[in-house]
Coordinates of C-alpha atoms in Angstrom, one line a residue:
F1 CA 13.1 11.7 1.5
Q2 CA 11.3 14.8 0.2
V3 CA 11.2 18.4 1.4
F4 CA 8.2 20.6 0.7
N5 CA 7.5 24.3 1.1
A6 CA 4.6 24.5 3.7
K7 CA 3.1 27.7 2.0
T8 CA 3.1 26.6 -1.7
A9 CA 3.4 22.7 -1.3
E10 CA 6.2 22.8 -3.9
L11 CA 8.8 20.1 -3.7
L12 CA 12.1 21.7 -2.8
S13 CA 14.5 18.8 -2.8
H14 CA 14.5 15.0 -2.6
H15 CA 16.6 11.9 -2.7
Q16 CA 15.6 8.3 -3.1
V17 CA 17.2 4.9 -2.7
E18 CA 15.7 1.7 -4.1
I19 CA 15.3 -1.1 -1.5
E20 CA 15.9 -4.7 -2.4
Q21 CA 13.1 -7.2 -2.2
Q22 CA 14.1 -10.7 -1.3
F23 CA 12.2 -13.8 -2.5
P24 CA 13.6 -16.6 -0.4
K25 CA 10.9 -19.0 -1.6
E26 CA 8.1 -18.9 -4.2
G27 CA 5.4 -16.5 -2.9
W28 CA 7.6 -15.1 -0.1
V29 CA 8.5 -11.4 -0.2
E30 CA 10.9 -9.9 2.4
Q31 CA 12.9 -6.8 3.0
D32 CA 15.7 -6.1 5.5
P33 CA 14.5 -3.6 8.2
K34 CA 18.1 -2.4 8.7
E35 CA 18.4 -1.7 5.0
I36 CA 15.1 0.3 5.2
L37 CA 16.4 2.3 8.1
N38 CA 19.8 2.9 6.6
S39 CA 18.1 4.1 3.3
V40 CA 16.3 6.7 5.4
Y41 CA 19.6 7.9 6.9
E42 CA 21.1 8.1 3.5
C43 CA 18.2 9.9 1.9
V44 CA 18.1 12.5 4.8
E45 CA 21.9 13.1 4.4
R46 CA 21.8 13.5 0.6
T47 CA 18.7 15.7 0.6
C48 CA 20.3 18.0 3.2
E49 CA 23.5 18.2 1.1
K50 CA 21.4 19.1 -2.0
M51 CA 19.5 21.8 0.0
K52 CA 22.9 23.4 1.1
Q53 CA 23.9 23.5 -2.6
L54 CA 20.6 25.3 -3.3
N55 CA 21.3 27.7 -0.4
I56 CA 18.3 26.6 1.5
N57 CA 18.8 26.7 5.3
I58 CA 18.2 23.2 6.7
S59 CA 17.1 24.7 10.1
N60 CA 13.9 25.7 8.2
I61 CA 12.8 22.1 8.3
R62 CA 10.2 22.3 11.1
A63 CA 8.6 18.8 11.1
I64 CA 9.0 15.3 9.7
G65 CA 6.2 13.1 8.5
V66 CA 6.5 9.3 7.9
T67 CA 4.6 7.3 5.3
N68 CA 5.1 3.6 4.6
Q69 CA 3.9 0.6 2.7
R70 CA 1.2 -0.7 5.0
E71 CA 0.8 -4.3 6.4
T72 CA 4.5 -5.0 6.1
T73 CA 5.4 -6.6 9.4
V74 CA 8.5 -6.3 11.6
V75 CA 9.4 -7.7 15.0
W76 CA 12.5 -6.4 16.8
D77 CA 14.4 -6.7 20.1
K78 CA 13.9 -3.6 22.3
T79 CA 17.1 -4.3 24.3
T80 CA 19.5 -4.6 21.3
G81 CA 17.5 -2.6 18.8
E82 CA 18.0 -5.3 16.2
P83 CA 15.2 -6.9 14.0
L84 CA 14.6 -10.5 14.9
Y85 CA 13.7 -11.5 11.3
N86 CA 13.3 -9.8 7.9
A87 CA 10.2 -7.7 7.4
I88 CA 7.4 -9.7 5.7
V89 CA 6.1 -7.6 2.9
W90 CA 2.4 -6.9 2.4
L91 CA 1.9 -9.1 -0.7
D92 CA 3.8 -12.1 0.7
L93 CA 1.7 -15.3 0.4
R94 CA 3.4 -17.6 3.0
T95 CA 0.5 -17.1 5.4
Q96 CA -2.0 -18.9 3.2
S97 CA -1.9 -22.1 5.4
T98 CA -2.1 -19.8 8.5
V99 CA -5.3 -18.3 7.0
E100 CA -6.7 -21.7 6.2
R101 CA -6.0 -22.9 9.8
L102 CA -7.6 -19.8 11.3
L103 CA -10.6 -20.2 9.1
K104 CA -11.3 -23.6 10.5
R105 CA -11.8 -22.0 13.9
I106 CA -14.5 -19.7 12.7
P107 CA -18.1 -21.0 12.5
G108 CA -19.0 -21.5 8.9
K109 CA -15.5 -20.5 7.8
N110 CA -16.7 -17.0 7.4
K111 CA -13.8 -14.8 6.0
T112 CA -15.7 -11.6 7.0
F113 CA -16.2 -12.6 10.6
S114 CA -14.4 -9.5 11.9
K115 CA -15.6 -7.1 9.2
F116 CA -17.7 -4.9 11.5
K117 CA -14.8 -4.4 13.9
T118 CA -11.9 -4.1 11.6
G119 CA -13.4 -3.4 8.1
L120 CA -11.2 -6.2 6.8
P121 CA -11.7 -9.8 5.5
L122 CA -9.4 -12.6 6.8
S123 CA -6.6 -12.6 4.2
T124 CA -2.9 -13.2 3.7
Y125 CA -2.6 -9.4 3.2
F126 CA -3.0 -8.1 6.7
S127 CA -0.4 -7.9 9.5
A128 CA -2.0 -10.1 12.1
V129 CA -1.5 -13.3 10.0
K130 CA 2.1 -12.3 9.2
L131 CA 2.8 -11.8 12.9
R132 CA 1.1 -15.2 13.7
W133 CA 3.4 -16.9 11.1
L134 CA 6.4 -15.3 12.8
L135 CA 5.4 -16.4 16.2
D136 CA 4.7 -19.9 14.9
N137 CA 7.9 -20.3 12.8
V138 CA 10.7 -18.2 14.2
E139 CA 12.2 -19.5 17.5
E140 CA 14.0 -16.3 18.2
I141 CA 10.8 -14.3 18.1
R142 CA 9.0 -16.7 20.3
K143 CA 11.8 -16.5 22.9
A144 CA 11.9 -12.7 22.7
V145 CA 8.2 -12.6 23.4
E146 CA 8.6 -14.9 26.4
D147 CA 11.5 -12.7 27.7
K148 CA 9.4 -9.5 27.2
R149 CA 12.0 -8.2 24.7
A150 CA 9.8 -8.2 21.5
M151 CA 8.2 -5.3 19.8
F152 CA 5.9 -5.6 16.8
G153 CA 5.2 -2.8 14.3
T154 CA 4.6 -2.0 10.7
I155 CA 7.4 0.0 9.0
D156 CA 6.2 3.3 10.4
S157 CA 6.6 2.0 14.0
W158 CA 10.0 0.6 13.3
L159 CA 11.2 3.9 11.8
I160 CA 9.7 6.2 14.4
W161 CA 11.1 4.0 17.3
S162 CA 14.5 3.9 15.7
L163 CA 14.6 7.6 14.8
T164 CA 13.5 8.8 18.2
G165 CA 16.2 6.9 20.0
G166 CA 15.7 3.2 19.5
K167 CA 16.8 1.1 22.5
N168 CA 17.6 4.4 24.3
G169 CA 14.1 5.6 24.8
G170 CA 12.6 5.3 21.3
I171 CA 8.9 5.9 21.0
H172 CA 6.9 2.8 20.2
C173 CA 3.8 4.0 18.4
T174 CA 1.8 3.8 15.2
D175 CA -1.1 5.9 13.8
V176 CA -4.8 5.0 13.3
T177 CA -4.4 4.4 9.6
N178 CA -1.6 1.8 9.9
A179 CA -3.3 0.2 12.9
S180 CA -6.5 -0.2 10.9
R181 CA -4.6 -2.5 8.5
T182 CA -3.5 -5.1 11.1
M183 CA -6.8 -6.9 11.8
L184 CA -6.2 -6.4 15.5
F185 CA -7.7 -2.9 15.7
N186 CA -11.3 -1.8 16.3
I187 CA -11.9 1.0 13.9
H188 CA -14.8 2.4 16.0
S189 CA -13.4 2.3 19.5
L190 CA -9.9 3.2 18.1
Q191 CA -8.2 0.6 20.3
W192 CA -6.5 -2.7 20.0
D193 CA -9.2 -5.3 20.3
P194 CA -8.6 -7.9 23.1
E195 CA -10.9 -10.5 21.5
L196 CA -9.1 -10.3 18.1
C197 CA -5.7 -10.5 19.9
K198 CA -7.0 -13.6 21.7
F199 CA -8.3 -15.1 18.4
F200 CA -4.9 -14.6 16.7
D201 CA -3.1 -15.4 20.0
I202 CA -1.0 -12.3 19.9
P203 CA 0.3 -10.8 23.2
M204 CA -1.0 -7.2 23.5
E205 CA 2.2 -5.9 25.2
I206 CA 4.2 -6.2 22.0
L207 CA 1.8 -3.8 20.1
P208 CA 2.6 -0.1 19.6
N209 CA 0.6 2.7 21.1
V210 CA -2.0 4.1 18.6
R211 CA -2.0 7.8 18.0
S212 CA -3.6 10.2 15.5
S213 CA -2.0 10.8 12.1
S214 CA -1.0 14.4 13.0
E215 CA 0.6 15.0 16.4
I216 CA 4.2 15.2 17.8
Y217 CA 5.2 11.6 18.5
G218 CA 8.8 12.4 19.5
L219 CA 12.0 14.3 18.4
M220 CA 14.7 13.1 16.0
V221 CA 17.8 12.0 17.9
C222 CA 21.3 12.6 16.6
F223 CA 22.9 9.3 15.3
P224 CA 26.4 8.6 14.1
A225 CA 24.6 7.7 10.9
F226 CA 23.5 11.3 10.5
K227 CA 26.9 12.7 9.8
S228 CA 25.6 16.3 9.7
G229 CA 23.3 15.9 12.7
A230 CA 21.1 18.0 10.5
L231 CA 17.6 17.1 11.8
T232 CA 18.4 16.5 15.4
G233 CA 15.6 17.8 17.7
V234 CA 13.1 18.2 14.8
P235 CA 9.7 16.7 15.8
I236 CA 8.3 13.7 14.0
S237 CA 4.7 14.8 13.8
G238 CA 2.9 13.1 10.9
C239 CA 2.3 9.4 10.2
L240 CA 0.0 7.9 7.5
G241 CA 0.0 4.6 5.6
D242 CA 1.0 5.4 2.0
Q243 CA -2.5 5.1 0.5
H244 CA -4.0 7.4 3.2
A245 CA -1.2 9.9 2.7
A246 CA -2.0 10.0 -1.0
L247 CA -5.7 10.7 -0.3
V248 CA -4.6 13.6 1.9
G249 CA -2.0 14.8 -0.7
Q250 CA -4.7 14.7 -3.4
M251 CA -6.8 17.0 -1.0
C252 CA -9.7 14.4 -0.9
F253 CA -11.1 15.9 2.3
R254 CA -14.7 15.8 1.1
D255 CA -17.2 12.9 1.3
G256 CA -17.2 11.1 -2.1
Q257 CA -13.8 12.2 -3.3
A258 CA -11.6 9.4 -4.5
K259 CA -8.0 8.8 -5.7
N260 CA -6.2 5.8 -7.3
T261 CA -2.5 5.3 -6.7
Y262 CA -0.6 3.2 -9.3
G263 CA 2.4 1.7 -7.6
T264 CA 3.5 -1.9 -7.2
G265 CA -0.2 -2.5 -6.6
C266 CA -3.2 -0.3 -7.2
F267 CA -5.2 1.3 -4.4
L268 CA -8.4 3.2 -4.9
L269 CA -9.7 5.0 -1.8
C270 CA -12.9 6.9 -1.5
N271 CA -13.5 9.3 1.5
T272 CA -16.8 8.4 3.2
G273 CA -16.6 11.1 5.8
Q274 CA -17.1 10.5 9.5
K275 CA -19.1 7.4 9.0
S276 CA -17.8 3.9 8.2
V277 CA -19.5 2.4 5.1
F278 CA -19.4 -1.4 5.0
S279 CA -19.1 -2.9 1.5
E280 CA -21.4 -5.5 0.1
H281 CA -19.2 -5.8 -2.9
G282 CA -15.8 -6.9 -1.7
L283 CA -14.2 -3.6 -0.7
I284 CA -12.6 -3.0 2.7
T285 CA -13.4 -0.3 5.2
T286 CA -10.5 1.6 6.5
I287 CA -9.6 4.7 8.5
A288 CA -8.7 7.5 6.1
Y289 CA -7.0 9.8 8.6
Q290 CA -7.3 11.6 11.9
M291 CA -5.7 15.0 11.8
G292 CA -5.0 15.5 15.5
R293 CA -5.6 13.9 18.8
D294 CA -9.0 15.6 19.4
K295 CA -10.0 15.7 15.8
P296 CA -12.7 13.4 14.3
V297 CA -11.7 10.2 12.5
F298 CA -12.5 10.0 8.7
Y299 CA -13.2 6.7 7.0
A300 CA -12.7 5.4 3.5
L301 CA -13.7 2.5 1.3
E302 CA -10.8 0.9 -0.4
G303 CA -10.2 -1.4 -3.3
S304 CA -6.8 -3.0 -3.4
V305 CA -5.2 -4.6 -6.4
A306 CA -2.1 -6.6 -5.6
I307 CA -0.3 -6.3 -9.0
A308 CA -0.2 -3.2 -11.1
G309 CA 3.4 -1.7 -11.7
A310 CA 4.7 -5.2 -10.7
V311 CA 3.3 -6.6 -14.0
V312 CA 5.5 -4.2 -16.0
R313 CA 8.5 -5.2 -13.9
W314 CA 7.6 -8.9 -14.5
L315 CA 7.5 -8.3 -18.3
R316 CA 10.9 -6.6 -18.0
D317 CA 12.7 -8.9 -15.5
N318 CA 11.0 -12.3 -15.9
L319 CA 10.1 -12.4 -19.5
G320 CA 12.8 -10.0 -20.8
I321 CA 10.5 -8.6 -23.4
A322 CA 11.8 -5.1 -22.7
R323 CA 14.8 -3.6 -20.9
T324 CA 12.9 -0.7 -19.3
S325 CA 9.4 0.2 -18.2
Q326 CA 9.4 2.9 -20.8
E327 CA 10.0 0.3 -23.5
V328 CA 6.9 -1.6 -22.3
E329 CA 4.9 1.6 -22.9
K330 CA 6.4 1.9 -26.4
L331 CA 5.6 -1.7 -27.3
A332 CA 2.0 -1.1 -26.3
A333 CA 1.8 2.2 -28.2
D334 CA 3.1 0.5 -31.3
V335 CA 0.1 -1.8 -31.6
G336 CA -2.6 0.2 -29.8
T337 CA -4.6 -3.0 -29.1
S338 CA -4.2 -6.3 -27.3
Y339 CA -5.7 -8.1 -30.4
G340 CA -8.1 -10.1 -28.2
C341 CA -5.4 -11.1 -25.7
Y342 CA -6.3 -10.8 -22.0
F343 CA -3.9 -10.8 -19.1
V344 CA -4.9 -11.4 -15.5
P345 CA -1.8 -10.8 -13.3
A346 CA -3.0 -12.8 -10.3
F347 CA 0.6 -13.5 -9.2
S348 CA -0.4 -13.1 -5.5
G349 CA -3.9 -14.3 -5.9
L350 CA -6.7 -11.8 -6.4
Y351 CA -7.4 -9.0 -3.8
A352 CA -10.5 -6.8 -4.1
P353 CA -13.3 -7.5 -5.0
Y354 CA -12.7 -11.3 -5.1
W355 CA -10.3 -12.0 -2.1
E356 CA -9.3 -15.2 -3.9
P357 CA -5.8 -16.3 -2.8
S358 CA -6.0 -19.4 -4.9
A359 CA -6.1 -17.5 -8.2
R360 CA -3.0 -17.4 -10.4
G361 CA -1.9 -15.3 -13.4
I362 CA -3.2 -16.2 -16.8
I363 CA -2.8 -14.9 -20.4
C364 CA -5.6 -16.0 -22.7
G365 CA -6.9 -15.3 -26.2
L366 CA -3.5 -16.0 -27.8
T367 CA -3.3 -16.7 -31.5
Q368 CA -0.4 -17.2 -33.9
F369 CA -0.6 -13.4 -34.6
T370 CA -0.1 -12.4 -30.9
N371 CA 3.4 -10.9 -30.3
K372 CA 5.1 -9.2 -27.3
S373 CA 3.6 -5.8 -28.1
H374 CA 0.1 -7.2 -27.7
I375 CA 1.1 -8.8 -24.4
A376 CA 2.5 -5.5 -23.3
F377 CA -0.8 -3.8 -24.2
A378 CA -2.8 -6.5 -22.4
A379 CA -0.7 -6.0 -19.3
L380 CA -1.4 -2.2 -19.2
E381 CA -5.1 -3.0 -19.9
A382 CA -5.1 -5.4 -17.0
V383 CA -4.2 -2.6 -14.6
C384 CA -7.1 -0.5 -16.0
F385 CA -9.6 -3.4 -15.9
Q386 CA -8.7 -4.1 -12.3
T387 CA -9.4 -0.5 -11.4
R388 CA -12.7 -0.6 -13.2
E389 CA -13.8 -3.6 -11.2
I390 CA -13.1 -1.7 -8.0
L391 CA -14.7 1.5 -9.2
D392 CA -17.9 -0.5 -10.1
A393 CA -18.0 -2.0 -6.6
M394 CA -17.4 1.5 -5.1
N395 CA -20.2 3.0 -7.1
K396 CA -22.6 0.3 -5.9
D397 CA -21.6 0.7 -2.3
C398 CA -21.7 4.5 -2.3
G399 CA -24.7 4.8 -4.6
I400 CA -23.1 7.9 -6.2
P401 CA -21.0 7.2 -9.3
L402 CA -17.7 9.0 -9.5
S403 CA -17.6 11.8 -12.1
Q404 CA -13.8 11.7 -12.4
L405 CA -10.9 9.8 -11.0
Q406 CA -7.9 11.5 -9.4
V407 CA -4.7 9.5 -9.9
D408 CA -1.1 9.5 -8.7
G409 CA 1.9 7.2 -8.4
G410 CA 4.8 6.2 -10.6
M411 CA 2.8 4.6 -13.3
T412 CA 0.8 7.7 -14.0
N413 CA 3.8 9.0 -16.1
N414 CA 2.7 6.4 -18.7
K415 CA 0.4 8.4 -20.9
I416 CA -0.9 5.3 -22.8
L417 CA -2.0 3.8 -19.5
M418 CA -3.8 7.0 -18.4
Q419 CA -5.7 7.3 -21.7
L420 CA -6.6 3.6 -21.5
Q421 CA -7.8 4.1 -18.0
S422 CA -10.1 6.9 -19.0
D423 CA -11.4 4.8 -22.0
I424 CA -12.1 1.8 -19.8
L425 CA -13.8 3.8 -17.0
C426 CA -15.7 6.1 -19.4
I427 CA -14.9 9.1 -17.1
P428 CA -12.1 11.6 -17.1
V429 CA -8.8 10.8 -15.3
V430 CA -7.1 13.7 -13.6
K431 CA -3.4 13.7 -12.8
P432 CA -1.7 16.4 -10.7
S433 CA 1.4 17.8 -12.2
M434 CA 3.3 16.9 -9.1
P435 CA 3.0 13.1 -8.8
E436 CA 4.5 12.8 -5.3
T437 CA 1.2 13.1 -3.5
T438 CA 2.1 10.4 -0.9
A439 CA 5.1 12.3 0.4
L440 CA 3.1 15.5 0.2
G441 CA 0.3 14.0 2.3
A442 CA 2.7 13.0 5.0
A443 CA 4.3 16.4 5.0
M444 CA 0.9 18.1 5.3
A445 CA 0.0 15.9 8.3
A446 CA 3.4 16.7 10.0
G447 CA 3.2 20.4 9.3
A448 CA -0.4 20.7 10.5
A449 CA 0.3 19.1 13.9
E450 CA -0.5 20.9 17.1
G451 CA 2.8 22.5 18.3
V452 CA 4.2 22.7 14.7
G453 CA 1.4 24.6 13.0
V454 CA 3.2 25.6 9.7
W455 CA 0.6 24.0 7.4
S456 CA -3.0 24.9 7.2
L457 CA -5.5 22.2 6.1
N458 CA -8.4 24.7 5.7
P459 CA -9.7 24.1 2.2
G460 CA -9.5 27.8 1.5
D461 CA -5.8 27.9 2.3
L462 CA -4.8 24.9 0.2
T463 CA -3.0 25.7 -3.0
A464 CA -4.9 24.5 -6.2
V465 CA -2.8 22.0 -8.1
T466 CA -2.3 22.1 -11.8
C467 CA -3.5 19.0 -13.4
E468 CA -3.5 17.0 -16.7
R469 CA -6.8 15.6 -17.8
F470 CA -7.4 12.5 -19.9
E471 CA -10.9 12.3 -21.5
P472 CA -12.5 9.0 -22.7
Q473 CA -12.0 8.6 -26.5
I474 CA -13.5 5.3 -27.4
N475 CA -17.1 4.1 -27.9
P476 CA -18.5 3.0 -24.5
D477 CA -19.9 -0.2 -26.2
E478 CA -16.5 -1.3 -27.2
S479 CA -15.3 -0.5 -23.7
E480 CA -18.1 -2.7 -22.2
Y481 CA -17.3 -5.5 -24.6
R482 CA -13.6 -5.6 -23.6
Y483 CA -14.5 -5.4 -19.9
A484 CA -16.9 -8.4 -20.2
R485 CA -14.2 -10.5 -21.9
W486 CA -11.7 -9.5 -19.2
K487 CA -14.1 -10.8 -16.5
K488 CA -14.4 -14.1 -18.4
A489 CA -10.6 -14.3 -18.2
V490 CA -10.7 -13.6 -14.4
K491 CA -13.1 -16.5 -13.8
R492 CA -10.6 -18.8 -15.5
S493 CA -7.7 -17.7 -13.2
M494 CA -9.6 -18.7 -10.1
E495 CA -9.1 -21.8 -7.9
W496 CA -5.9 -22.7 -9.6
E497 CA -3.8 -23.4 -6.5
T498 CA -5.0 -25.7 -3.8
S499 CA -3.0 -26.3 -0.6
D500 CA -3.3 -30.1 -1.1
S501 CA -1.6 -30.1 -4.6
P502 CA 1.3 -32.5 -4.4
S503 CA 4.3 -30.3 -3.4
N504 CA 2.0 -27.5 -4.3
G505 CA 2.5 -28.2 -8.0
K506 CA 6.1 -27.1 -7.9
P507 CA 8.9 -29.3 -9.4
K508 CA 11.2 -30.9 -6.8

């Protein structure tokens, strides 16, 4: 939970709680929706306490914005307010067989059959297939749908419904950016698409109402969990999926401006203005934002990489080659090269531009000389190569090469990574001094909403942000050579997993 000054955009106070990921089976990733909600309560309470210590009056908080990891899917019971199953997280792979079954129903097994309606390919990544899996596999959810007790939502919907009263009159809504990631939403008519709901066999009455990214959805209700009752009655008036919020927080309001967020995954979004651009090179078309009910919708092209920061965590937790993420950076810095070793972290298959769920992770080019420092360097390089693949696709689709890349997210604190990224892209990488652009974007949307009006989104009124620049320092030929080798490694990672492998290749 973060509190910003609406005039200067400076961060006044914040508190964060880490949420546990659960891995009940290989490829499954879940979170407890109650834990997510309780973490919000805790963060609000702690932040308000910190603000009191700083002598800032909490009654100055005028609006609340919500931002969330997109595609993560929750179904809950509107009569009890309880989730009916854990949230299925965006990079979960259990829906691979669901996707294969659905593909059989499409003439020519065309993965991009709904591209012009939704902007998305049929993939394990989006919410509709996760919801289909829940309806097929969880008896309690099936029964709740029959009894008209079920509500579906992404995390933003679950939070807004809970915070505005839950079973006692909570508002069941989502915004256009989150809706545009479900595969059930027509990004031109801005409505749930009856044909797609029929294709996935999803009852439309469980879907939330779709609103703009910046309007008053409802007011915070006082809960026993909010000991101080601090934010009771404050409007919740901003809602953006995390990547869209970062685009807004980076002030990418002009056609052709782009940002890359380095979190668990990597997400490069380029604002394409009020027209939707359809990619010929494996990117997805998404709604960037809509800043008010009567305001125009802006679109973006997006390249999604499933594994970025997660590869550093994997080196730390699974291989134990470092105790902290900082140590991984130090190992890489010690050698300054991968010594010909290439790492493709396709742990959840490959997302853009390949959309190849059967790919798996691979480290190649190993020699007797390779050590853990080279592998650490190759892992950081992998994040940069994946970004380069997406940037290449974006340049082809937009026809105008980016002159610089704006970056944000936790991994941008890693200076080695940022320099490497500039070297591999051969363009400058620009990082704002305040890396929390996702929260800032949600705050801007909330503060700019009609009826709140404490934040101006006019370009002239926006505070210029101080930035750190990383300029390319290596010979472009060397950069091209390394990139070509990386692409060779990617080819080798493909088509590894097939659904008919005996027990899926896993030991009994």
